[in-house]
CSV table of C-alpha atoms in Angstrom, one decimal:
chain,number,residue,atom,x,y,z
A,277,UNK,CA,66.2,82.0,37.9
A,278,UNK,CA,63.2,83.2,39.5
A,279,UNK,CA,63.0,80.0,42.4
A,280,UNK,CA,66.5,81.3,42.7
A,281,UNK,CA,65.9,84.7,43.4
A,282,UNK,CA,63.0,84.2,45.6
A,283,UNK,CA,64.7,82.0,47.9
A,284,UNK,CA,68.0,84.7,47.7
A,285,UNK,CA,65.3,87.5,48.7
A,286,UNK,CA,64.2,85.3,52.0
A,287,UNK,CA,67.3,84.4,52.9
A,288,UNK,CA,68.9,87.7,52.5
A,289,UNK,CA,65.4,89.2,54.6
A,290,UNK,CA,66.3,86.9,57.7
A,291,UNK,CA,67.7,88.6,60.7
A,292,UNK,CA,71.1,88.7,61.7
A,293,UNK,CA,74.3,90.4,60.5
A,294,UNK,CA,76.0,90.3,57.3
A,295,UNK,CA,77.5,87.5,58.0
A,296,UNK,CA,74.7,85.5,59.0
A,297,UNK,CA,72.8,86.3,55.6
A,298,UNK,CA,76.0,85.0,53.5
A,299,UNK,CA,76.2,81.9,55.5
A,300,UNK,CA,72.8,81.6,54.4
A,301,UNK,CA,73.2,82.1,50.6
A,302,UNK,CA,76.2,79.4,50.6
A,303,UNK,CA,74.3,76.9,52.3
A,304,UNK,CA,71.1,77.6,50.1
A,305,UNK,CA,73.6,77.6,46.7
A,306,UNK,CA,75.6,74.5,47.4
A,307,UNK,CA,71.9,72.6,48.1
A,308,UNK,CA,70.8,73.6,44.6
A,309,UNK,CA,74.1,72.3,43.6
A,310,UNK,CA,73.8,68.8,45.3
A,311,UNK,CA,70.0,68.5,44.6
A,312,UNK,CA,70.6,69.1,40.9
A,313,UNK,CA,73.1,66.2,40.7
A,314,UNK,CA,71.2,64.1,42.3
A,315,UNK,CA,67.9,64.7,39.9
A,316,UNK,CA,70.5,64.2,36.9
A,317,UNK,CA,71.8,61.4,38.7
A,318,UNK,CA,68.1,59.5,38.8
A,319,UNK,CA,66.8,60.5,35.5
A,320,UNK,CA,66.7,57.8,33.2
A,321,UNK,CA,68.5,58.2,30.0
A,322,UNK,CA,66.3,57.8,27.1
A,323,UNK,CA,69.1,56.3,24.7
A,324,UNK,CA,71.6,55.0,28.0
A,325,UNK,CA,73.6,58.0,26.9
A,326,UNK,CA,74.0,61.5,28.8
A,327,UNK,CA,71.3,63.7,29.4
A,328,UNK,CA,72.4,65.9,27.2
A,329,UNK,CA,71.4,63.3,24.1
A,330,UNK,CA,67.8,63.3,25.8
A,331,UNK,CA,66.6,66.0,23.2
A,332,UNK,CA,68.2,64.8,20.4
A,333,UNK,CA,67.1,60.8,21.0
A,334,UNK,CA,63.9,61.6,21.5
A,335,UNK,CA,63.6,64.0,17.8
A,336,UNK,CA,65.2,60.8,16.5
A,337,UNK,CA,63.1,58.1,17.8
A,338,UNK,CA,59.8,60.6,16.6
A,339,UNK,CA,61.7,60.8,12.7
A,340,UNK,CA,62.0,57.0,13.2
A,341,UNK,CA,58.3,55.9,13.6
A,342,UNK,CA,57.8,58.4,10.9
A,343,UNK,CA,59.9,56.5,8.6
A,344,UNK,CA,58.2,53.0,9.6
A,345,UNK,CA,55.3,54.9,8.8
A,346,UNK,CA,56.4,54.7,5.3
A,347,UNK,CA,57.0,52.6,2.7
A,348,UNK,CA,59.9,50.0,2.3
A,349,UNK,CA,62.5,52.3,0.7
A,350,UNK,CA,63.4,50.6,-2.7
A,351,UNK,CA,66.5,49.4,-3.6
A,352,UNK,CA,68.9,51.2,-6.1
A,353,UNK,CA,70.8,48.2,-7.5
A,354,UNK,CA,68.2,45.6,-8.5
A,355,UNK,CA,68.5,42.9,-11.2
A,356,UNK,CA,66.5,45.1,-13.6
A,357,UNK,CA,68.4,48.3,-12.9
A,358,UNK,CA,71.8,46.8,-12.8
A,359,UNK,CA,74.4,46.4,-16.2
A,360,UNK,CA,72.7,44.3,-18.0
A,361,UNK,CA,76.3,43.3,-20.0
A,362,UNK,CA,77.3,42.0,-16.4
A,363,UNK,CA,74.2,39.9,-16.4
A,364,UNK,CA,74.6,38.3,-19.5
A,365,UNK,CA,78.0,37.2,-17.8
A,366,UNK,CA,77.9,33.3,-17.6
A,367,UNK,CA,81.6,31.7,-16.6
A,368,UNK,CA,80.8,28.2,-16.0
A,369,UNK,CA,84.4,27.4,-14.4
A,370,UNK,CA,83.1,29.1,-11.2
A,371,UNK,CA,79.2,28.7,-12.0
A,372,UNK,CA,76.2,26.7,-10.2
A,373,UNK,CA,78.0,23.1,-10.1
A,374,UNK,CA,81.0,24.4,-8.8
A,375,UNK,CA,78.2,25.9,-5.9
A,376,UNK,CA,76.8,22.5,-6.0
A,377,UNK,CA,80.3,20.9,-4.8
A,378,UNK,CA,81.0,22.8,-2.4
A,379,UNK,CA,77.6,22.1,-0.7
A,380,UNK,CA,78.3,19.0,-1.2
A,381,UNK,CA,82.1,19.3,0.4
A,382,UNK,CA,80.1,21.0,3.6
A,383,UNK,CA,77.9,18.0,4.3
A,384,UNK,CA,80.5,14.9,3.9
A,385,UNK,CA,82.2,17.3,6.6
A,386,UNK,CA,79.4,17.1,8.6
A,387,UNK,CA,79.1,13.5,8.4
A,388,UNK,CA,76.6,13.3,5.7
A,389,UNK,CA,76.6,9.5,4.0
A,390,UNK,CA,77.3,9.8,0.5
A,391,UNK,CA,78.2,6.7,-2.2
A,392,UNK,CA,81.8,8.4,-2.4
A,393,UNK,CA,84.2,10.3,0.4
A,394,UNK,CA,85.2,13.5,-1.6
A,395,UNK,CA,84.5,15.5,-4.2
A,396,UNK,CA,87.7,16.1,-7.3
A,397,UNK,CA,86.9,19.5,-8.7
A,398,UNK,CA,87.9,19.4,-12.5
A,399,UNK,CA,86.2,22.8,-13.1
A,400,UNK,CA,89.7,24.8,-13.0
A,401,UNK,CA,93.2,24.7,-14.0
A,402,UNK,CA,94.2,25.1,-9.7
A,403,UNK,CA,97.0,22.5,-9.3
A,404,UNK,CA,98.1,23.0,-6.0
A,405,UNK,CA,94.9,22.3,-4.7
A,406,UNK,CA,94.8,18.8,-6.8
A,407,UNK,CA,97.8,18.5,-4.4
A,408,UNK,CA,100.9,19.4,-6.8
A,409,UNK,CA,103.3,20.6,-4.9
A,410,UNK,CA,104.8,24.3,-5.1
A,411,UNK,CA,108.8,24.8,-6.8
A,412,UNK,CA,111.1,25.4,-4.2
A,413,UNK,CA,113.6,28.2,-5.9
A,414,UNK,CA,110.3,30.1,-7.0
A,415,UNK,CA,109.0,30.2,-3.3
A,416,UNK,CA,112.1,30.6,-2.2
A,417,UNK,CA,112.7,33.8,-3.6
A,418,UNK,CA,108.6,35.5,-3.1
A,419,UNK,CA,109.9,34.8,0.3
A,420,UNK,CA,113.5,36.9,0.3
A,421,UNK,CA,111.5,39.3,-1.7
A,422,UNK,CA,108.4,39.9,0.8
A,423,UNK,CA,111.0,39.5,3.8
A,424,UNK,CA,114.3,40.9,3.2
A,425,UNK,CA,115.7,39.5,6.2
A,426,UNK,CA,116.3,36.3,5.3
A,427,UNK,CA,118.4,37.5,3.1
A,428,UNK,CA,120.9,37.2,5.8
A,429,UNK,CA,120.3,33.5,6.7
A,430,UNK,CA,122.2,30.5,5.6
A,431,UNK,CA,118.8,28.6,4.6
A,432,UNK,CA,119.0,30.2,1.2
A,433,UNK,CA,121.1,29.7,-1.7
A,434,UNK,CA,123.3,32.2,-2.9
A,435,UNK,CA,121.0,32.2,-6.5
A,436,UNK,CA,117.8,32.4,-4.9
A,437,UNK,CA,119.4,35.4,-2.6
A,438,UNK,CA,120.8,37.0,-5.9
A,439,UNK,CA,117.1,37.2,-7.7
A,440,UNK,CA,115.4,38.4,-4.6
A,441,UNK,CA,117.9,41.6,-4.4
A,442,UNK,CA,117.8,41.9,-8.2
A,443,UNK,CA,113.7,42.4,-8.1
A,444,UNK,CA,114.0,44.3,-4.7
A,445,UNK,CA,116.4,47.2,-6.2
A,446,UNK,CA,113.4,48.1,-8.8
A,447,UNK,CA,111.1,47.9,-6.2
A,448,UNK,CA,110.3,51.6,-5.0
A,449,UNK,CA,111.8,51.8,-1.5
A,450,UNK,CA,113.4,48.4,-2.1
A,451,UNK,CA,109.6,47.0,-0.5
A,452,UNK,CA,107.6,44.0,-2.5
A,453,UNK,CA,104.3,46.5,-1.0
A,454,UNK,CA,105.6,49.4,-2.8
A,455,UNK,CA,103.6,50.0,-6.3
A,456,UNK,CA,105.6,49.4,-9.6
A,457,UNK,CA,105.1,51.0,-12.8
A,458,UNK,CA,101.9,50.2,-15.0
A,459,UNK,CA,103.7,47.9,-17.3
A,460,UNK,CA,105.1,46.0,-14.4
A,461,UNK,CA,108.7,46.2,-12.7
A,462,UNK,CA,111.5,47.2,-15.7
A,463,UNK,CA,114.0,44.1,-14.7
A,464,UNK,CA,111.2,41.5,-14.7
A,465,UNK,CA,109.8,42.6,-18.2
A,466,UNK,CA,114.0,42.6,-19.0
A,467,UNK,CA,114.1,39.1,-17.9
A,468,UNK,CA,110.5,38.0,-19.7
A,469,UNK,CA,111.9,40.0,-22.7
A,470,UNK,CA,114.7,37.6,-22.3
A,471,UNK,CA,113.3,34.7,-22.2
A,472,UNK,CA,111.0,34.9,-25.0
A,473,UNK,CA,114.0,35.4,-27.1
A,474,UNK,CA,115.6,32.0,-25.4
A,475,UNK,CA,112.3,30.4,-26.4
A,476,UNK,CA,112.2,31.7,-29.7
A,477,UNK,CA,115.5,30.6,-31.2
A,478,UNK,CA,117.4,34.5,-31.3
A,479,UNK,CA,113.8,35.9,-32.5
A,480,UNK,CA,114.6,39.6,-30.4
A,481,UNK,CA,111.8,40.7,-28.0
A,482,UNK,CA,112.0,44.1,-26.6
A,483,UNK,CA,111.1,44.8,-22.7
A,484,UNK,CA,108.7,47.7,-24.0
A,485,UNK,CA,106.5,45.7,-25.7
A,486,UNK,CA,105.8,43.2,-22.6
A,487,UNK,CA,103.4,44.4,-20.0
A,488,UNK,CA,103.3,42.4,-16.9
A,489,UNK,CA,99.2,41.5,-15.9
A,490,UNK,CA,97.1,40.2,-13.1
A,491,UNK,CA,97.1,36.5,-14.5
A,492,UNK,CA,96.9,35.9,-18.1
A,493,UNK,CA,93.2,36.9,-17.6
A,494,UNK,CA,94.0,40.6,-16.7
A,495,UNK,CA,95.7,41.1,-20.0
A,496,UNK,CA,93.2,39.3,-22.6
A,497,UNK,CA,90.4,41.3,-21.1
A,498,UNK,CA,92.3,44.5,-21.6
A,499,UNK,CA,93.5,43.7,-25.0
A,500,UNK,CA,89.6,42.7,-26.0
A,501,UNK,CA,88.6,46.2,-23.6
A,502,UNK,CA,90.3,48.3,-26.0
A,503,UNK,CA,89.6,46.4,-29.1
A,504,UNK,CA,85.5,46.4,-29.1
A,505,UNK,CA,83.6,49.9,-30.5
A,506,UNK,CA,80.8,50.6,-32.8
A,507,UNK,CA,77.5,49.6,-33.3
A,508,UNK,CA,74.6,47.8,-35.0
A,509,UNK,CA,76.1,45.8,-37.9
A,510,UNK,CA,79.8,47.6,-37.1
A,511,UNK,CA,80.2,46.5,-33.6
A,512,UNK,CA,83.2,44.3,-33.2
A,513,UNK,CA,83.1,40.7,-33.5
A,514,UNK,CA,85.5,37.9,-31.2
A,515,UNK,CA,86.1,34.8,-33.1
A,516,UNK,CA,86.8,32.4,-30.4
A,517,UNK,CA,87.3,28.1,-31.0
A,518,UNK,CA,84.5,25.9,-29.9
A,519,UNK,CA,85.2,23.9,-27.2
A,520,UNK,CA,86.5,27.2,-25.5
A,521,UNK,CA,87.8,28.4,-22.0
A,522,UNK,CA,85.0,30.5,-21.0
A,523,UNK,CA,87.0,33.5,-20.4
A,524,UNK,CA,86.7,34.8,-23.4
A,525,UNK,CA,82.9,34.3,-23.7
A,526,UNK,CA,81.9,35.8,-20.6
A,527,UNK,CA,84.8,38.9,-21.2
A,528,UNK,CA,82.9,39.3,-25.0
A,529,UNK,CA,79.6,39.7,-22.7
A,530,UNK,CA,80.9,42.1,-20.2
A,531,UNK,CA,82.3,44.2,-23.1
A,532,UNK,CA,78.8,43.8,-25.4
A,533,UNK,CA,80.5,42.3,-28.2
A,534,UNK,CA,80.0,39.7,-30.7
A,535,UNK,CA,80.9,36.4,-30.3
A,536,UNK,CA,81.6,34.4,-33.7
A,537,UNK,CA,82.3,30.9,-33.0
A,538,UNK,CA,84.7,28.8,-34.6
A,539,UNK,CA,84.6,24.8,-34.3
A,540,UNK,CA,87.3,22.8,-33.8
A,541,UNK,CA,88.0,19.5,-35.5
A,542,UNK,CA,86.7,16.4,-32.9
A,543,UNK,CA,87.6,14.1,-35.2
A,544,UNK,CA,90.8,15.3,-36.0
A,545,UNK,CA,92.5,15.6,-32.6
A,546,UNK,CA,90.5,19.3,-31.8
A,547,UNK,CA,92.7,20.6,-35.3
A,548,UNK,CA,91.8,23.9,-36.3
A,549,UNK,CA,90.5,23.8,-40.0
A,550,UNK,CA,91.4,27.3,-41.8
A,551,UNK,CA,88.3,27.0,-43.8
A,552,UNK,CA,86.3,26.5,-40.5
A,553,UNK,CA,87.7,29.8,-39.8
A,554,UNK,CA,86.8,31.0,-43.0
A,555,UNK,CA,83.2,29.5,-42.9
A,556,UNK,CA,82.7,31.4,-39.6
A,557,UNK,CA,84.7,34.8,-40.4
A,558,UNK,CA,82.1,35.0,-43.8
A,559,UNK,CA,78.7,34.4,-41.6
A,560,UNK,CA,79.7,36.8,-39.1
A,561,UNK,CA,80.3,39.9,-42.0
A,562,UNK,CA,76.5,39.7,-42.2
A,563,UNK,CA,75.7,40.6,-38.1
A,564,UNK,CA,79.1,42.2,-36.9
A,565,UNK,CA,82.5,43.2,-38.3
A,566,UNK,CA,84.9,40.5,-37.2
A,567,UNK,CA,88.3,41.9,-36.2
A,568,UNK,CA,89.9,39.7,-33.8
A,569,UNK,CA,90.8,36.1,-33.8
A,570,UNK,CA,91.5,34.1,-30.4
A,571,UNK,CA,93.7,31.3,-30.7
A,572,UNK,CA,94.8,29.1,-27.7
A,573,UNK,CA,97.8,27.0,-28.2
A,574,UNK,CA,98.0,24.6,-26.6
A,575,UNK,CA,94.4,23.8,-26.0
A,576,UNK,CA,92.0,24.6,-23.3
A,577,UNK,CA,90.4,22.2,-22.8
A,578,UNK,CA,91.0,20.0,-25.6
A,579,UNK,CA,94.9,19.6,-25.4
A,580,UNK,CA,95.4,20.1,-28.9
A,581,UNK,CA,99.3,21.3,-30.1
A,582,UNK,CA,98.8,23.0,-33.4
A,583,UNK,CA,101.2,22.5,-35.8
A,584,UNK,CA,103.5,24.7,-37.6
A,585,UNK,CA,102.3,24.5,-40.9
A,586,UNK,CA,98.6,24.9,-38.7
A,587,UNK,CA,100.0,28.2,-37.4
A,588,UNK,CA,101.6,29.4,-40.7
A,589,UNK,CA,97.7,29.6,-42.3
A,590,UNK,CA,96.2,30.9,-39.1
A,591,UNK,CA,99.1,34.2,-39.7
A,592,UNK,CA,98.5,34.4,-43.0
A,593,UNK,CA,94.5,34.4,-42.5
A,594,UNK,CA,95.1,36.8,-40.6
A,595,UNK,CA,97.1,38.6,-42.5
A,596,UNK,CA,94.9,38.8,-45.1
A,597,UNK,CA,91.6,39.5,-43.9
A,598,UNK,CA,92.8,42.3,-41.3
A,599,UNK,CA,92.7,40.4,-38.0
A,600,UNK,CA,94.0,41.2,-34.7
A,601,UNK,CA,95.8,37.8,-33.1
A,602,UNK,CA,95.3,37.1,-30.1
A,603,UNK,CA,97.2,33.8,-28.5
A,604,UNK,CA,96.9,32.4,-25.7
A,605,UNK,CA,99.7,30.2,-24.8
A,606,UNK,CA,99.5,29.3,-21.1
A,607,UNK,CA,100.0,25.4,-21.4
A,608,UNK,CA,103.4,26.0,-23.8
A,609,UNK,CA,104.9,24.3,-20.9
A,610,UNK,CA,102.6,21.4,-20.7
A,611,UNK,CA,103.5,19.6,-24.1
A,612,UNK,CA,104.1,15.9,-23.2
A,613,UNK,CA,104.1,14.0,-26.6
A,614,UNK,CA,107.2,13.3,-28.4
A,615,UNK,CA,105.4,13.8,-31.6
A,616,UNK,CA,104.2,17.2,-30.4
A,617,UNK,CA,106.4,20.7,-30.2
A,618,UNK,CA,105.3,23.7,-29.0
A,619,UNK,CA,106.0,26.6,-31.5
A,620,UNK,CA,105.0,30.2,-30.4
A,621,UNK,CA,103.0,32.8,-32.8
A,622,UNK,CA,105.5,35.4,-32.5
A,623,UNK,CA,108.4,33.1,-33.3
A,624,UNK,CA,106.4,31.9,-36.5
A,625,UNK,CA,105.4,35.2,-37.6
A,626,UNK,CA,108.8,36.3,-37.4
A,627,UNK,CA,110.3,33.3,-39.5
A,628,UNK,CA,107.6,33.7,-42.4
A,629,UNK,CA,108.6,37.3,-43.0
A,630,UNK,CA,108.9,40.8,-42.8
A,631,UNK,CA,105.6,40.9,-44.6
A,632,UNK,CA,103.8,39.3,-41.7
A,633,UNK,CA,106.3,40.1,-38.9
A,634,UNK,CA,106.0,43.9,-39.2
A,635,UNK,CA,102.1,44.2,-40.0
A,636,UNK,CA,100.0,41.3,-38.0
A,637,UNK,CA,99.6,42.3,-34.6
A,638,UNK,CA,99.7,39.8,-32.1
A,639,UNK,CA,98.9,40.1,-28.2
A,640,UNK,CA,100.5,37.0,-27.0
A,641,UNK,CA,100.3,35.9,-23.4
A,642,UNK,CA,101.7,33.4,-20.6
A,643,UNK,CA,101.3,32.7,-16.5
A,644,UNK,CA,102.4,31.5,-13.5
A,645,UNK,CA,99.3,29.3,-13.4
A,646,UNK,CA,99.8,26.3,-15.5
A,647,UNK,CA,102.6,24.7,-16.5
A,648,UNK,CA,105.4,23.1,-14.4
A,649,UNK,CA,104.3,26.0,-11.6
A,650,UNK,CA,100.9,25.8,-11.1
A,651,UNK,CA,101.0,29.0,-8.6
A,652,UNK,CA,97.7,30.5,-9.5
A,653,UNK,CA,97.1,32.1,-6.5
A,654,UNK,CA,100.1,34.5,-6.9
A,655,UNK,CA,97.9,36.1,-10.4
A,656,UNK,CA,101.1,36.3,-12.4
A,657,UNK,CA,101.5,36.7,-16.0
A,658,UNK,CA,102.7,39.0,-19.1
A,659,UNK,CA,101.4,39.9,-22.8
A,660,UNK,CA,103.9,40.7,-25.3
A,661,UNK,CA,101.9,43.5,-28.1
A,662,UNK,CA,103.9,43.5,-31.0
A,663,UNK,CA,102.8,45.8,-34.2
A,664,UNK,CA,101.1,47.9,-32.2
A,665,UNK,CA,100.1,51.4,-33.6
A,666,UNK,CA,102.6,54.1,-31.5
A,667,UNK,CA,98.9,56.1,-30.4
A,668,UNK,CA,97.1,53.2,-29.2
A,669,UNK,CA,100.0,51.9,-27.6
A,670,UNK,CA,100.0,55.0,-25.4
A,671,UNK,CA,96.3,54.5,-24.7
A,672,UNK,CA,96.9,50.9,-23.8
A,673,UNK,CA,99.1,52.0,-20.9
A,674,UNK,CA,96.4,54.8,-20.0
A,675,UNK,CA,93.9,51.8,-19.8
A,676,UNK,CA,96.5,49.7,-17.7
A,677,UNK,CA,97.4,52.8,-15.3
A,678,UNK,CA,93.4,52.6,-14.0
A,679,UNK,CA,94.4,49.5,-11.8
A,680,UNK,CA,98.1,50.8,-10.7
A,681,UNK,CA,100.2,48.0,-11.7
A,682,UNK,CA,99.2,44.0,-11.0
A,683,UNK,CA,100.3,42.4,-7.9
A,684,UNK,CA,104.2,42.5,-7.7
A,685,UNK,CA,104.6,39.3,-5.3
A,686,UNK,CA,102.3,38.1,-8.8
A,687,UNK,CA,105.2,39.6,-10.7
A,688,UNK,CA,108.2,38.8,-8.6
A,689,UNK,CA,107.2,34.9,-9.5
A,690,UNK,CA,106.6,35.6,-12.8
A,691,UNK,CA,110.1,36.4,-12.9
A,692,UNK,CA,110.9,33.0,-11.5
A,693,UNK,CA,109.1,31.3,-14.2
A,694,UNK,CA,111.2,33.3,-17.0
A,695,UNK,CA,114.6,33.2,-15.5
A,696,UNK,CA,115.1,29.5,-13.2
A,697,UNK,CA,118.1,28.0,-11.8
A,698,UNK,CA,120.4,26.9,-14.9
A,699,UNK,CA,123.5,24.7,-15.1
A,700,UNK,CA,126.3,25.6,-12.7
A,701,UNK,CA,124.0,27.5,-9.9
A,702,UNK,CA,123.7,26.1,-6.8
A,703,UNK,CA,119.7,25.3,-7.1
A,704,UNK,CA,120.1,23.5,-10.3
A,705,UNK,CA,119.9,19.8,-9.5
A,706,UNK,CA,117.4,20.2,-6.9
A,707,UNK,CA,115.3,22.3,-9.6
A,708,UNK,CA,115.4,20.0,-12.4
A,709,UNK,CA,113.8,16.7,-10.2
């Protein structure tokens, strides 16, 4: 302001009219307007910004070499700091030989000589990528479901077209990306209700009691979630079978719980002795209180098909030293020997009694994984809780609301795997191949 009213003063001071003098301030204005531009104009900018960001950049490149001046900034998250249940995790099916392969896989890609030209991965259950092809009808109807508009081309069948609008009209907003209910969508846990009952000979199986999961995964690790509590001597104890899948070991980590092992018979075609499970249950009463007994049926990995008789102790066990059954029954479609039947926990139970039938609770559970399907990608499955007390059933579905609901294209083939093609529809004979 004060170069600008200097130079006003002089040029106002200079003779001439009125005029003259204005002509003067205009001229003198519009070359402090023009020179000021310009010196904007050939500043540098310190950050290649405006020049209004000079000021700021230049406080924040002086708090920078501050910081440097300072010491490394430590880490919140470190292996000492973190859960130390999470550490304890080990899950060998994706573990450091899996990592090993697949470094492996990378270098014959690249060339690398090796004494063999690929690598089989027998770490996981993934059949599709052992090259099994996927089920027609069951991809045939994820697709009408996550794109309605084939439901106007003559590709389809009719049957495939008839499931798709079935799980679409309990779909919020008739959308596959709309969220369902906790439990899962109310015609596919009618249909899985259904076909337990198929299964079962007539045993009844109500749609309440079947929650639809991420995977039979998602529903074993809830079940065990709200199973575990107390401490010390009183902290809850898993008995699990030796060979296991390590699911359940790492999930009894993750939770802090006990694991109480139980070993199968080797010599006996991996049976399961009721006195091994006795043996173990009596051991454990010393370090943890037992409370729930995994059974997998059939086997994982060793293949084994229990019995019914083998089944009728493992219930009554149960029964009778307080246990909460837990079966997972995931290969019930994969039963190949003629001398071998699959028989379900919750058909069993029901045929030895109302004793059993109304008191032993059982989480039972099945996927789209294994079996004839092998769609483990899609992460479908279902648990059927039977016995159940009324409040912790309510605080199950609490516990299931925290992640929304599972996937529903996950659920939508579920559904598939529970209601097929049967005699007289169109997709039948190409089904059964």
């Amino acid at each position: 302001m004060h170069r600008f009213s200097g130079l006003a003063k002089e040029a106002a001071a200079r003779p001439g009219g009125i005029n003259d003098q204005k002509e003067a301030a205009v001229r003198f204005l519009t070359s402090l307007v023009v020179a000021g531009k310009e010196q904007r104009r050939r500043q540098p900018s310190p950050a290649g910004g405006p020049l209004g960001q000079v000021r700021w950049n230049s406080a924040a490149k002086a708090s920078a070499v501050k910081i440097q001046d300072k010491p490394t900034r430590e880490k919140i998250l470190t292996l000492e700091s973190m859960n130390p249940q999470v550490k304890a995790v080990e899950y060998a099916v994706r573990g450091p030989i899996v990592l090993k392969a697949g470094e492996i896989e990378k270098e014959l890609r690249k060339g690398i000589k090796k004494p063999f030209t690929e690598v089989i991965k027998a770490n996981i259950g993934d059949a599709h990528a052992m090259g099994q092809q996927p089920i027609t009808f069951l991809r045939q109807v994820v697709a009408l479901c996550t794109y309605p508009n084939l439901l106007d081309s003559p590709s389809f069948p009719e049957d495939s077209k008839a499931r798709a609008r079935r799980i679409l009209q309990d779909c919020g907003g008739n959308s596959l990306g709309s969220y369902s209910a906790s439990q899962g969508v109310n015609c596919i846990r009618e249909d899985v209700a259904a076909y337990i009952e198929r299964r079962d000979g007539g045993v009844p199986a109500d749609p309440d009691n079947i929650y639809l999961t991420t995977g039979a995964s998602d529903g074993i690790a809830t079940i065990l979630k709200i199973l575990v509590s107390g401490g010390g001597r009183s902290r809850t104890g898993v008995m699990i079978p030796i060979p296991q899948y390590p699911l359940y070991s790492a999930a009894i980590s993750e939770l802090d719980a006990i694991q109480v092992n139980y070993y199968l018979d080797e010599e006996n075609c991996w049976a399961l002795d009721v006195n091994e499970l006795r043996r173990s249950l009596n051991e454990a009463k010393a370090y943890c209180n037992p409370k729930v007994l995994c059974i997998i049926n059939p086997g994982n990995p060793t293949g084994q098909v229990q019995n019914r008789k083998c089944i009728e102790d493992v219930i009554h066990f149960a029964w009778e030293e307080k246990l909460f059954l837990l079966a997972d029954e995931v290969y019930q479609d994969n039963v190949y020997s003629e001398r071998c039947r699959f028989n379900s926990f919750k058909k069993v139970l029901y045929e030895m009694g109302p004793d059993y039938s109304n008191n032993v609770e059982l989480a039972s559970f099945h996927s789209t994984s294994k079996g004839y399907m092998g769609e483990c990608g899609y992460r479908g499955g279902y648990m059927e809780v039977i016995n159940l007390h009324p409040d912790i059933k309510g605080q199950l579905v609490k516990l299931l609301s925290v992640r929304l609901c599972p996937p529903v294209s996950g659920q939508a083939a579920m559904d598939i795997v529970v209601n097929p093609p049967v005699p007289g529809e169109e997709s039948y004979a190409q089904f059964i191949k």
